[in-house]
Amino acid sequence: MEKEKVTIIHSLDELHLFSCMVFGEVNDTERDSAGIILLSGDLGAGKTAFVKELADCLHIKEEITSPTFVIQKEYSVRDSTSSFKKLIHIDAYRLERKEELEYLGWDDLICNPENLILIEWPEKVVGIEIPHALHIYFESTRGDERRVSILSNTQSV
Ligand SMILES: Nc1ncnc2c1ncn2[C@@H]1O[C@H](COP(=O)(O)OP(=O)(O)O)[C@@H](O)[C@H]1O
Ligand SMILES: [Mg+2]
């Protein structure tokens, strides 16, 4: 069963708190494969901003930039509270089929429980195998305000 939870975020500071809360939830959920967070929403809705704030929660010092052109970027996680050792940021915007993500080694990525995978534009790779994921939808309402809804127990996009 999927459950939906809606939150209104009023600022980047609130986005920071929200991303730390989401990380805590994924970090604490028992798993035997990668942790996966799907990020949906229009351009500028805040998907990359969410990844930046989450990386900040994990004290990742490298600058997080959108992987639109390289598709995938990896960052080491050294935070002692994290059960993940790698944050993998994927932007599927330029992909046309799930096979393109499979060529990039998707099957190996999802097998490893030490990977935390965040995917922007999951709609571009419909049908890709997803063991368990949180699916977050971002919607820009006005100014810095965002309506964010979370669905859990997603089996596929
Ligand atoms: N509350 C908020 N949540 C997310 N982004 C916000 C918020 N307020 C302002 N922004 C700004 O909106 C922009 C969102 O851009 P980005 O995260 O790149 O969007 P996307 O990756 O969804 O295309 C950023 O410039 C970010 O600083
Ligand atoms: Mg983006």
PDB file of C-alpha atoms and ligand atoms in Angstrom:
ATOM      1  CA  MET A   1       0.000   0.000   0.000  1.00  0.00           C
ATOM      2  CA  GLU A   2       1.281   3.451  -0.857  1.00  0.00           C
ATOM      3  CA  LYS A   3       0.893   6.247   1.650  1.00  0.00           C
ATOM      4  CA  GLU A   4       1.067   9.917   0.706  1.00  0.00           C
ATOM      5  CA  LYS A   5       2.355  12.616   3.029  1.00  0.00           C
ATOM      6  CA  VAL A   6       2.162  16.275   2.004  1.00  0.00           C
ATOM      7  CA  THR A   7       4.408  19.013   3.431  1.00  0.00           C
ATOM      8  CA  ILE A   8       4.650  22.708   2.587  1.00  0.00           C
ATOM      9  CA  ILE A   9       8.230  23.988   2.600  1.00  0.00           C
ATOM     10  CA  HIS A  10       8.612  27.769   2.840  1.00  0.00           C
ATOM     11  CA  SER A  11      12.365  28.294   2.411  1.00  0.00           C
ATOM     12  CA  LEU A  12      15.722  26.679   1.692  1.00  0.00           C
ATOM     13  CA  ASP A  13      16.257  26.422   5.471  1.00  0.00           C
ATOM     14  CA  GLU A  14      13.103  24.359   5.739  1.00  0.00           C
ATOM     15  CA  LEU A  15      14.215  22.279   2.746  1.00  0.00           C
ATOM     16  CA  HIS A  16      17.401  21.537   4.684  1.00  0.00           C
ATOM     17  CA  LEU A  17      15.438  20.258   7.697  1.00  0.00           C
ATOM     18  CA  PHE A  18      13.154  18.267   5.399  1.00  0.00           C
ATOM     19  CA  SER A  19      16.066  16.610   3.570  1.00  0.00           C
ATOM     20  CA  CYS A  20      17.714  15.642   6.886  1.00  0.00           C
ATOM     21  CA  MET A  21      14.401  14.118   8.012  1.00  0.00           C
ATOM     22  CA  VAL A  22      14.056  12.142   4.758  1.00  0.00           C
ATOM     23  CA  PHE A  23      17.659  10.954   5.064  1.00  0.00           C
ATOM     24  CA  GLY A  24      16.994   9.790   8.638  1.00  0.00           C
ATOM     25  CA  GLU A  25      13.975   7.825   7.471  1.00  0.00           C
ATOM     26  CA  VAL A  26      15.836   6.060   4.646  1.00  0.00           C
ATOM     27  CA  ASN A  27      18.922   5.528   6.819  1.00  0.00           C
ATOM     28  CA  ASP A  28      16.846   3.835   9.527  1.00  0.00           C
ATOM     29  CA  THR A  29      14.827   1.600   7.200  1.00  0.00           C
ATOM     30  CA  GLU A  30      16.160  -1.941   7.136  1.00  0.00           C
ATOM     31  CA  ARG A  31      17.279  -2.937   3.659  1.00  0.00           C
ATOM     32  CA  ASP A  32      19.215  -5.580   1.769  1.00  0.00           C
ATOM     33  CA  SER A  33      19.738  -3.416  -1.337  1.00  0.00           C
ATOM     34  CA  ALA A  34      20.427   0.249  -2.091  1.00  0.00           C
ATOM     35  CA  GLY A  35      18.370   3.062  -0.571  1.00  0.00           C
ATOM     36  CA  ILE A  36      16.553   4.845  -3.402  1.00  0.00           C
ATOM     37  CA  ILE A  37      14.851   8.250  -3.496  1.00  0.00           C
ATOM     38  CA  LEU A  38      12.983   9.229  -6.676  1.00  0.00           C
ATOM     39  CA  LEU A  39      12.634  12.983  -7.265  1.00  0.00           C
ATOM     40  CA  SER A  40       9.863  14.245  -9.541  1.00  0.00           C
ATOM     41  CA  GLY A  41       8.750  17.745 -10.457  1.00  0.00           C
ATOM     42  CA  ASP A  42       9.111  20.407 -13.157  1.00  0.00           C
ATOM     43  CA  LEU A  43      12.358  22.194 -13.972  1.00  0.00           C
ATOM     44  CA  GLY A  44      13.197  24.508 -11.073  1.00  0.00           C
ATOM     45  CA  ALA A  45      10.878  22.730  -8.654  1.00  0.00           C
ATOM     46  CA  GLY A  46      13.775  21.939  -6.307  1.00  0.00           C
ATOM     47  CA  LYS A  47      14.971  18.382  -7.015  1.00  0.00           C
ATOM     48  CA  THR A  48      18.675  19.278  -7.251  1.00  0.00           C
ATOM     49  CA  ALA A  49      18.297  21.716  -4.334  1.00  0.00           C
ATOM     50  CA  PHE A  50      16.986  18.792  -2.267  1.00  0.00           C
ATOM     51  CA  VAL A  51      20.050  16.662  -3.147  1.00  0.00           C
ATOM     52  CA  LYS A  52      22.344  19.573  -2.197  1.00  0.00           C
ATOM     53  CA  GLU A  53      20.672  19.945   1.198  1.00  0.00           C
ATOM     54  CA  LEU A  54      20.740  16.208   1.832  1.00  0.00           C
ATOM     55  CA  ALA A  55      24.469  16.125   0.971  1.00  0.00           C
ATOM     56  CA  ASP A  56      24.908  18.960   3.446  1.00  0.00           C
ATOM     57  CA  CYS A  57      23.194  16.877   6.162  1.00  0.00           C
ATOM     58  CA  LEU A  58      25.810  14.193   5.446  1.00  0.00           C
ATOM     59  CA  HIS A  59      28.638  16.769   5.656  1.00  0.00           C
ATOM     60  CA  ILE A  60      29.671  16.093   2.059  1.00  0.00           C
ATOM     61  CA  LYS A  61      32.077  18.940   1.333  1.00  0.00           C
ATOM     62  CA  GLU A  62      32.232  18.630  -2.454  1.00  0.00           C
ATOM     63  CA  GLU A  63      29.952  20.925  -4.384  1.00  0.00           C
ATOM     64  CA  ILE A  64      26.875  19.128  -5.701  1.00  0.00           C
ATOM     65  CA  THR A  65      26.178  20.190  -9.261  1.00  0.00           C
ATOM     66  CA  SER A  66      23.396  18.940 -11.488  1.00  0.00           C
ATOM     67  CA  PRO A  67      24.468  15.759 -13.325  1.00  0.00           C
ATOM     68  CA  THR A  68      22.267  16.633 -16.329  1.00  0.00           C
ATOM     69  CA  PHE A  69      25.102  16.179 -18.852  1.00  0.00           C
ATOM     70  CA  VAL A  70      27.096  13.418 -17.178  1.00  0.00           C
ATOM     71  CA  ILE A  71      23.894  11.608 -16.040  1.00  0.00           C
ATOM     72  CA  GLN A  72      25.496  10.245 -12.863  1.00  0.00           C
ATOM     73  CA  LYS A  73      27.779  11.549 -10.102  1.00  0.00           C
ATOM     74  CA  GLU A  74      29.083   9.768  -7.021  1.00  0.00           C
ATOM     75  CA  TYR A  75      30.146  11.213  -3.663  1.00  0.00           C
ATOM     76  CA  SER A  76      31.770   9.415  -0.723  1.00  0.00           C
ATOM     77  CA  VAL A  77      29.857   9.575   2.554  1.00  0.00           C
ATOM     78  CA  ARG A  78      32.037   9.668   5.668  1.00  0.00           C
ATOM     79  CA  ASP A  79      29.403  10.723   8.195  1.00  0.00           C
ATOM     80  CA  SER A  80      29.480   8.264  11.102  1.00  0.00           C
ATOM     81  CA  THR A  81      25.678   8.268  11.526  1.00  0.00           C
ATOM     82  CA  SER A  82      25.181   7.131   7.921  1.00  0.00           C
ATOM     83  CA  SER A  83      24.663   3.487   7.006  1.00  0.00           C
ATOM     84  CA  PHE A  84      25.458   4.549   3.408  1.00  0.00           C
ATOM     85  CA  LYS A  85      29.016   4.914   2.107  1.00  0.00           C
ATOM     86  CA  LYS A  86      28.146   6.447  -1.263  1.00  0.00           C
ATOM     87  CA  LEU A  87      25.644   9.025  -2.456  1.00  0.00           C
ATOM     88  CA  ILE A  88      24.830   8.514  -6.133  1.00  0.00           C
ATOM     89  CA  HIS A  89      23.046  11.374  -7.890  1.00  0.00           C
ATOM     90  CA  ILE A  90      21.428  10.548 -11.222  1.00  0.00           C
ATOM     91  CA  ASP A  91      19.627  12.932 -13.572  1.00  0.00           C
ATOM     92  CA  ALA A  92      17.654  10.869 -16.075  1.00  0.00           C
ATOM     93  CA  TYR A  93      16.384  13.950 -17.966  1.00  0.00           C
ATOM     94  CA  ARG A  94      18.446  13.163 -21.062  1.00  0.00           C
ATOM     95  CA  LEU A  95      17.677   9.446 -21.077  1.00  0.00           C
ATOM     96  CA  GLU A  96      15.023   7.989 -23.328  1.00  0.00           C
ATOM     97  CA  ARG A  97      14.741   4.392 -22.181  1.00  0.00           C
ATOM     98  CA  LYS A  98      15.373   2.364 -19.042  1.00  0.00           C
ATOM     99  CA  GLU A  99      17.996   0.363 -20.937  1.00  0.00           C
ATOM    100  CA  GLU A 100      20.232   3.443 -20.981  1.00  0.00           C
ATOM    101  CA  LEU A 101      20.350   3.393 -17.183  1.00  0.00           C
ATOM    102  CA  GLU A 102      20.920  -0.354 -17.251  1.00  0.00           C
ATOM    103  CA  TYR A 103      23.996   0.217 -19.483  1.00  0.00           C
ATOM    104  CA  LEU A 104      25.309   2.559 -16.787  1.00  0.00           C
ATOM    105  CA  GLY A 105      25.399  -0.378 -14.348  1.00  0.00           C
ATOM    106  CA  TRP A 106      22.036   0.055 -12.641  1.00  0.00           C
ATOM    107  CA  ASP A 107      21.798  -3.599 -11.564  1.00  0.00           C
ATOM    108  CA  ASP A 108      25.106  -3.404  -9.673  1.00  0.00           C
ATOM    109  CA  LEU A 109      24.207  -0.054  -8.111  1.00  0.00           C
ATOM    110  CA  ILE A 110      20.916  -1.266  -6.645  1.00  0.00           C
ATOM    111  CA  CYS A 111      22.410  -4.481  -5.210  1.00  0.00           C
ATOM    112  CA  ASN A 112      24.695  -2.622  -2.835  1.00  0.00           C
ATOM    113  CA  PRO A 113      23.032  -1.615   0.479  1.00  0.00           C
ATOM    114  CA  GLU A 114      25.835   0.924   1.024  1.00  0.00           C
ATOM    115  CA  ASN A 115      24.535   3.044  -1.891  1.00  0.00           C
ATOM    116  CA  LEU A 116      22.059   5.865  -1.467  1.00  0.00           C
ATOM    117  CA  ILE A 117      20.698   6.612  -4.946  1.00  0.00           C
ATOM    118  CA  LEU A 118      18.806   9.814  -5.750  1.00  0.00           C
ATOM    119  CA  ILE A 119      17.206  10.010  -9.197  1.00  0.00           C
ATOM    120  CA  GLU A 120      15.798  13.123 -10.819  1.00  0.00           C
ATOM    121  CA  TRP A 121      13.296  12.565 -13.648  1.00  0.00           C
ATOM    122  CA  PRO A 122      12.539   8.889 -12.863  1.00  0.00           C
ATOM    123  CA  GLU A 123       9.673   9.133 -15.416  1.00  0.00           C
ATOM    124  CA  LYS A 124      12.334   8.945 -18.148  1.00  0.00           C
ATOM    125  CA  VAL A 125      13.269   5.393 -17.171  1.00  0.00           C
ATOM    126  CA  VAL A 126       9.839   3.863 -16.662  1.00  0.00           C
ATOM    127  CA  GLY A 127       9.994   0.135 -15.952  1.00  0.00           C
ATOM    128  CA  ILE A 128      13.438   0.180 -14.357  1.00  0.00           C
ATOM    129  CA  GLU A 129      13.772  -2.278 -11.480  1.00  0.00           C
ATOM    130  CA  ILE A 130      13.380  -0.509  -8.141  1.00  0.00           C
ATOM    131  CA  PRO A 131      13.492  -2.694  -5.027  1.00  0.00           C
ATOM    132  CA  HIS A 132      12.031  -0.160  -2.583  1.00  0.00           C
ATOM    133  CA  ALA A 133      11.977   3.605  -2.767  1.00  0.00           C
ATOM    134  CA  LEU A 134      10.619   6.847  -1.472  1.00  0.00           C
ATOM    135  CA  HIS A 135       9.098   8.905  -4.265  1.00  0.00           C
ATOM    136  CA  ILE A 136       9.097  12.652  -3.629  1.00  0.00           C
ATOM    137  CA  TYR A 137       7.116  15.077  -5.825  1.00  0.00           C
ATOM    138  CA  PHE A 138       8.100  18.772  -5.787  1.00  0.00           C
ATOM    139  CA  GLU A 139       5.787  21.526  -6.900  1.00  0.00           C
ATOM    140  CA  SER A 140       6.659  25.213  -6.944  1.00  0.00           C
ATOM    141  CA  THR A 141       3.715  27.105  -5.487  1.00  0.00           C
ATOM    142  CA  ARG A 142       4.937  30.708  -5.043  1.00  0.00           C
ATOM    143  CA  GLY A 143       8.316  32.330  -4.401  1.00  0.00           C
ATOM    144  CA  ASP A 144      10.418  30.035  -2.262  1.00  0.00           C
ATOM    145  CA  GLU A 145       7.418  27.930  -1.270  1.00  0.00           C
ATOM    146  CA  ARG A 146       7.230  24.312  -2.424  1.00  0.00           C
ATOM    147  CA  ARG A 147       4.531  21.689  -2.019  1.00  0.00           C
ATOM    148  CA  VAL A 148       6.208  18.373  -1.440  1.00  0.00           C
ATOM    149  CA  SER A 149       4.510  15.002  -1.333  1.00  0.00           C
ATOM    150  CA  ILE A 150       6.130  11.717  -0.421  1.00  0.00           C
ATOM    151  CA  LEU A 151       4.980   8.279  -1.495  1.00  0.00           C
ATOM    152  CA  SER A 152       6.655   5.217  -0.031  1.00  0.00           C
ATOM    153  CA  ASN A 153       6.836   1.570  -1.024  1.00  0.00           C
ATOM    154  CA  THR A 154       7.181   2.356  -4.688  1.00  0.00           C
ATOM    155  CA  GLN A 155       7.866  -0.777  -6.700  1.00  0.00           C
ATOM    156  CA  SER A 156       8.279   0.866 -10.086  1.00  0.00           C
ATOM    157  CA  VAL A 157       8.128   4.343 -11.570  1.00  0.00           C
TER     158      VAL A 157
HETATM  159  N1  LIG B   1      11.955  25.955  -0.730  1.00  0.00           N
HETATM  160  C1  LIG B   1      12.703  25.688  -1.792  1.00  0.00           C
HETATM  161  N2  LIG B   1      12.902  24.402  -2.177  1.00  0.00           N
HETATM  162  C2  LIG B   1      13.634  24.123  -3.266  1.00  0.00           C
HETATM  163  N3  LIG B   1      14.245  25.035  -4.047  1.00  0.00           N
HETATM  164  C3  LIG B   1      14.082  26.326  -3.715  1.00  0.00           C
HETATM  165  C4  LIG B   1      13.319  26.706  -2.586  1.00  0.00           C
HETATM  166  N4  LIG B   1      13.321  28.031  -2.524  1.00  0.00           N
HETATM  167  C5  LIG B   1      14.075  28.473  -3.534  1.00  0.00           C
HETATM  168  N5  LIG B   1      14.540  27.467  -4.263  1.00  0.00           N
HETATM  169  C6  LIG B   1      15.390  27.631  -5.462  1.00  0.00           C
HETATM  170  O1  LIG B   1      14.705  27.085  -6.578  1.00  0.00           O
HETATM  171  C7  LIG B   1      15.665  26.531  -7.491  1.00  0.00           C
HETATM  172  C8  LIG B   1      15.353  25.066  -7.740  1.00  0.00           C
HETATM  173  O2  LIG B   1      16.235  24.618  -8.746  1.00  0.00           O
HETATM  174  P1  LIG B   1      16.687  23.114  -8.897  1.00  0.00           P
HETATM  175  O3  LIG B   1      16.830  22.486  -7.558  1.00  0.00           O
HETATM  176  O4  LIG B   1      17.867  23.096  -9.799  1.00  0.00           O
HETATM  177  O5  LIG B   1      15.415  22.500  -9.639  1.00  0.00           O
HETATM  178  P2  LIG B   1      15.235  21.127 -10.375  1.00  0.00           P
HETATM  179  O6  LIG B   1      16.438  20.264 -10.061  1.00  0.00           O
HETATM  180  O7  LIG B   1      13.954  20.572  -9.824  1.00  0.00           O
HETATM  181  O8  LIG B   1      15.121  21.452 -11.838  1.00  0.00           O
HETATM  182  C9  LIG B   1      17.039  26.704  -6.848  1.00  0.00           C
HETATM  183  O9  LIG B   1      17.631  27.869  -7.393  1.00  0.00           O
HETATM  184  C10 LIG B   1      16.720  26.889  -5.381  1.00  0.00           C
HETATM  185  O10 LIG B   1      17.696  27.661  -4.712  1.00  0.00           O
HETATM  186 MG    MG B   2      17.807  19.253 -11.331  1.00  0.00          MG
END
